[in-house]
C-alpha positions in Angstrom: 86.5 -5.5 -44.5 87.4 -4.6 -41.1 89.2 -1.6 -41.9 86.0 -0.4 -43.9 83.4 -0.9 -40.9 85.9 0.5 -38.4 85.5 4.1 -40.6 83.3 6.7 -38.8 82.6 10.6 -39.8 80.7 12.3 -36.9 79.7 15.8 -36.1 78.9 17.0 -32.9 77.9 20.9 -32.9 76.3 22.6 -29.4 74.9 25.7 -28.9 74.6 27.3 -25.5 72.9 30.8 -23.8 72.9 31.1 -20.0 71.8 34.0 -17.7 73.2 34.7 -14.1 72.0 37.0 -11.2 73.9 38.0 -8.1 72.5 39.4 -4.8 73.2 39.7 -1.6 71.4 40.7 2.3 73.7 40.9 5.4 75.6 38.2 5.8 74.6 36.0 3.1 75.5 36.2 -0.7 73.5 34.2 -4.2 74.6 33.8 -7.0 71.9 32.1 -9.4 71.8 30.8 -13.0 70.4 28.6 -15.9 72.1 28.0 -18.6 70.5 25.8 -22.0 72.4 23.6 -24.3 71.3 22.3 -27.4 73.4 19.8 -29.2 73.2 18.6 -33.1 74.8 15.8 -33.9 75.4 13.3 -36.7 77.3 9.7 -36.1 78.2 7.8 -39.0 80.0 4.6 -40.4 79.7 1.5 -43.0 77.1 -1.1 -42.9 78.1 -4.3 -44.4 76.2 -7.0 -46.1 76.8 -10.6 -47.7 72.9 -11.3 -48.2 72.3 -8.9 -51.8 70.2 -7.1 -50.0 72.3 -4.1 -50.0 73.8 -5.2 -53.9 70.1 -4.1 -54.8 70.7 -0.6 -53.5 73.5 -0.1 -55.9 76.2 -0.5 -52.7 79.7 -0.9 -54.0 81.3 -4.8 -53.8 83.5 -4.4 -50.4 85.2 -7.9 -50.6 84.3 -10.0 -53.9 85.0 -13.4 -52.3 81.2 -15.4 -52.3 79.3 -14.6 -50.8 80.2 -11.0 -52.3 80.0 -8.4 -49.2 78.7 -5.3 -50.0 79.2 -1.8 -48.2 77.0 1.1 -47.5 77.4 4.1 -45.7 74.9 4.9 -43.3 74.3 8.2 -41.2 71.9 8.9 -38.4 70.9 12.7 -36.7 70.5 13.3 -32.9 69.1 16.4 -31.7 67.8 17.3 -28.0 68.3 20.4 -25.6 69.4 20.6 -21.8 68.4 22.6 -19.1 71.1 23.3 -16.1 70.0 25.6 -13.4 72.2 26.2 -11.0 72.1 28.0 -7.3 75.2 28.5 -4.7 75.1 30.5 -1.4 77.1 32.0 1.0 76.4 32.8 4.7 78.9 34.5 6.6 78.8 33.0 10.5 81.7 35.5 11.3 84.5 36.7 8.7 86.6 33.8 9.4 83.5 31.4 9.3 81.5 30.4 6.2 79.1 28.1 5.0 77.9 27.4 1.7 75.4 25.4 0.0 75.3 24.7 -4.4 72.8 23.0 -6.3 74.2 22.5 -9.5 73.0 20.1 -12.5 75.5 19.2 -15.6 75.8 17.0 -18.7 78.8 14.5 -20.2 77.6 13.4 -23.7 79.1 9.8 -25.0 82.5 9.7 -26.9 82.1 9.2 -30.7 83.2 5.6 -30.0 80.3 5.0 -27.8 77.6 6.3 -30.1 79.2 5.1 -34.0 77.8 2.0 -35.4 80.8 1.5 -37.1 82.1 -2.3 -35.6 86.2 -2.2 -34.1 87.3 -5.9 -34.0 90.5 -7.0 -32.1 93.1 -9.7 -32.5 90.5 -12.4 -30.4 87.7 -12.2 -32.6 85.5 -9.7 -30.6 83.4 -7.1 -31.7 83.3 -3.7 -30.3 80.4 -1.4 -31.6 78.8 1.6 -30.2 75.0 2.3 -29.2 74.0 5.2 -31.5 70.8 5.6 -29.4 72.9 6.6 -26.3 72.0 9.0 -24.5 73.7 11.3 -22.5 74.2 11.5 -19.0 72.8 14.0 -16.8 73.1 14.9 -12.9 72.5 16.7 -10.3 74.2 17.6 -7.1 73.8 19.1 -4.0 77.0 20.6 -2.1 77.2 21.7 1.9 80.3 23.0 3.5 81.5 24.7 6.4 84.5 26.8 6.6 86.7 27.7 8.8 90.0 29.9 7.7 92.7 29.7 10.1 96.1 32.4 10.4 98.8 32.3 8.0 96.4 30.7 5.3 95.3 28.2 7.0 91.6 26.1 6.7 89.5 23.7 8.5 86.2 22.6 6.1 83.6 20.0 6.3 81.7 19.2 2.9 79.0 16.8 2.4 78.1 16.0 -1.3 75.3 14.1 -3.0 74.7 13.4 -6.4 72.5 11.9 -8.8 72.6 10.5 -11.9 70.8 9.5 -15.0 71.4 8.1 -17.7 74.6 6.3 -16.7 76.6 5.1 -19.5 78.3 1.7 -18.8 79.9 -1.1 -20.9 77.6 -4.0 -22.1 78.8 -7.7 -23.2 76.9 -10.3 -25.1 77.7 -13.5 -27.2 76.9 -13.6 -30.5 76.4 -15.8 -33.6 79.9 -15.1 -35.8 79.9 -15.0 -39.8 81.5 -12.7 -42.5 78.7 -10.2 -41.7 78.7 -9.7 -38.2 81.8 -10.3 -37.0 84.4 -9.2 -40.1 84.9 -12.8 -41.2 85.3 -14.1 -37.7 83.5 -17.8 -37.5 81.4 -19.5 -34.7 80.6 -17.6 -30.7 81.9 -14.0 -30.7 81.4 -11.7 -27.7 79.5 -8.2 -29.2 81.1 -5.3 -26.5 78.6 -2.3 -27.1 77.0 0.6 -24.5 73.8 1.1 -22.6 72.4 3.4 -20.4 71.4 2.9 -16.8 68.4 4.1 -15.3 69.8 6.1 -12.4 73.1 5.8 -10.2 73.8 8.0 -7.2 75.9 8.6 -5.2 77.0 10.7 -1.8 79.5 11.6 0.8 82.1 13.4 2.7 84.9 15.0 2.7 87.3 17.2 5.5 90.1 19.4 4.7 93.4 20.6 7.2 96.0 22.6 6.2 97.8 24.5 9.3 101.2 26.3 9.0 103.4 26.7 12.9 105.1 29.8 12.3 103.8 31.7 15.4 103.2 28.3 17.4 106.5 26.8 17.7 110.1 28.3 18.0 113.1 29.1 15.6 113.8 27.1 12.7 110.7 24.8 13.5 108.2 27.7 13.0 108.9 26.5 8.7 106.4 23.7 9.5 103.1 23.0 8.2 100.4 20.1 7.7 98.0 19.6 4.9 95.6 17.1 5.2 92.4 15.8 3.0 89.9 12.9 3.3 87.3 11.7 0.8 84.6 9.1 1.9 82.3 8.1 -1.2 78.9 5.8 -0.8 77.9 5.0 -4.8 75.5 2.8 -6.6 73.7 1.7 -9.6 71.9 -0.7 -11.1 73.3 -3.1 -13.7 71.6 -4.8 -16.0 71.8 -8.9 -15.7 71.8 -10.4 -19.2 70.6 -14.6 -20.1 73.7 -16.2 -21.3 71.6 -18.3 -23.9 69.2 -15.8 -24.8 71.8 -12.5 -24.3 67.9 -11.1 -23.1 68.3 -8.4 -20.3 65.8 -10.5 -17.3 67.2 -8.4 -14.1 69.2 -6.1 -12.5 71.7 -6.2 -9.4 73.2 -3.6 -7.9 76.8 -2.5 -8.3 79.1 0.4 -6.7 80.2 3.4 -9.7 83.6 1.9 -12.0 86.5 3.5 -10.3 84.8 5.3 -7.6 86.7 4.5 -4.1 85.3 4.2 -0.7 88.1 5.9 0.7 90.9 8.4 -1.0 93.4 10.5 1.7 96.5 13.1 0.9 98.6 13.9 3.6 101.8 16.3 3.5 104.4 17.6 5.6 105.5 20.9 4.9 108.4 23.2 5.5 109.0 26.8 3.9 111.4 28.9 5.5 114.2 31.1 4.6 113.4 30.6 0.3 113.3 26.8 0.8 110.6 24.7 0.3 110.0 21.3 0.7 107.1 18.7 0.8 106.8 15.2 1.9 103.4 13.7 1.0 101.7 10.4 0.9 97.9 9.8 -1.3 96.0 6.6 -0.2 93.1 5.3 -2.3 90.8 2.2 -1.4 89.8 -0.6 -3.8 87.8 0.2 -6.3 86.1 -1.4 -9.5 87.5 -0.6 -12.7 84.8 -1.8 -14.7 82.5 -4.9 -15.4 
């Protein structure tokens, strides 16, 4: 039975047009653009039943133990279109000094897993189905850095970065009443793992960027040394929703940093490249983070 439900067929077609325009006036440089995306899509899998309601629409027998399951497939179609206009410009301080500023808006649509109503069951009983009325998640973000590029390719830049999101797609947990037609034969409380869609999530940030190599600043063999240096400070939040353990009814909402989103992420490195040799000590430093709930 459970290898039955856990078959899916899904289609996911998109179609996309986009214009762009660049211009430019003294010192500062735009390059704008929209670009539309229209998806088709159709999510399918088995729907079981032990009640002869789906014997009475000619369904084949799945399992003949009583009461005899029956199996149907069923289909569903998804359609919608997305607009993504996008803006970045450039302003040139002095030729080693820029700034630049992007408004940007883009799309990540669920994985098949997330939106098939076929059920996956593992080894404890549980039941993992998608949501096929997910939707997808949208955003947009706003970029601001400064520049400045340093001799032998060098760079010192400043970046802020601010995002938001709808739509948010995050994992959602309730217990359920078992039986051969929910839960693939499994008997008594079963947690049903599916997907939901929060309202909105944002988030925003910094980030600063070093990278310096000595060659004309110190003597000899030492002029091979460089630095290279990046830091990454992220604020994030959303709201997730709080569910009754009796009734599994959704009556609030708390609020909740972005799954595997860290406060803090660094790269530092040590470089040397002279003479054809090249070497590279580095270390990478990420903060806690939540990998899901």
């Amino acid at each position: 039975v459970g290898d039955a439900l856990s078959s899916v067929h899904d289609k996911e077609d998109v179609y996309a047009a986009y214009g762009q325009y660049q211009f430019g006036f003294g010192p500062v440089g735009v390059i704008a653009g929209l670009r539309v995306e229209q998806t088709k899509a159709t999510y399918g899998g088995n729907e079981s039943d032990n009640t002869g309601s789906l014997a009475s629409a000619g369904c084949p027998i799945l399992d003949p133990t009583p009461p005899a399951t029956h199996v149907c497939a069923v289909s569903g179609d998804k359609s919608y279109t997305n607009f993504f206009p996008t803006a970045q410009a450039r302003y040139e301080f002095a030729p080693d000094l820029i700034g630049r500023l992007a408004i940007s808006s883009t799309i990540a649509r669920p994985g098949f897993q997330q939106v098939t109503s076929a059920p996956v069951f593992d080894s404890g009983g549980s039941k993992l189905t998608g949501n096929p009325n997910l939707k997808p998640t949208t955003a947009t973000g706003l970029d601001l850095a400064l520049e400045k590029y340093l001799p032998h390719a060098g760079i010192a830049s400043l970046g802020f970065f601010a995002k938001g999101i709808k739509d948010y797609i995050v994992t959602n947990v309730q217990q359920v009443e078992g039986g051969p037609q929910k839960s693939g034969g499994n008997l008594g409380i079963v947690d049903l793992i599916s997907y939901a869609n929060a309202p909105t999530a944002h988030l925003y940030g910094v980030e600063a960027n070093y990278v310096q190599h000595f060659s004309d600043q110190l003597p000899g063999a030492l002029g091979g040394l460089g630095v290279s240096t990046n830091w990454t400070w992220v604020q994030s939040k959303y709201r997730v929703p709080v569910t009754d353990p009796v009734t599994s009814l959704i009556v609030g909402s708390r609020e909740s940093v972005l799954p595997s989103t860290s406060r803090n992420t660094a790269n530092a490195e040590v470089l040397y490249d002279m003479h054809g040799l090249s070497l590279t000590l580095g270390a990478y430093y990420t903060s806690k983070n939540i990998f899901g709930l």
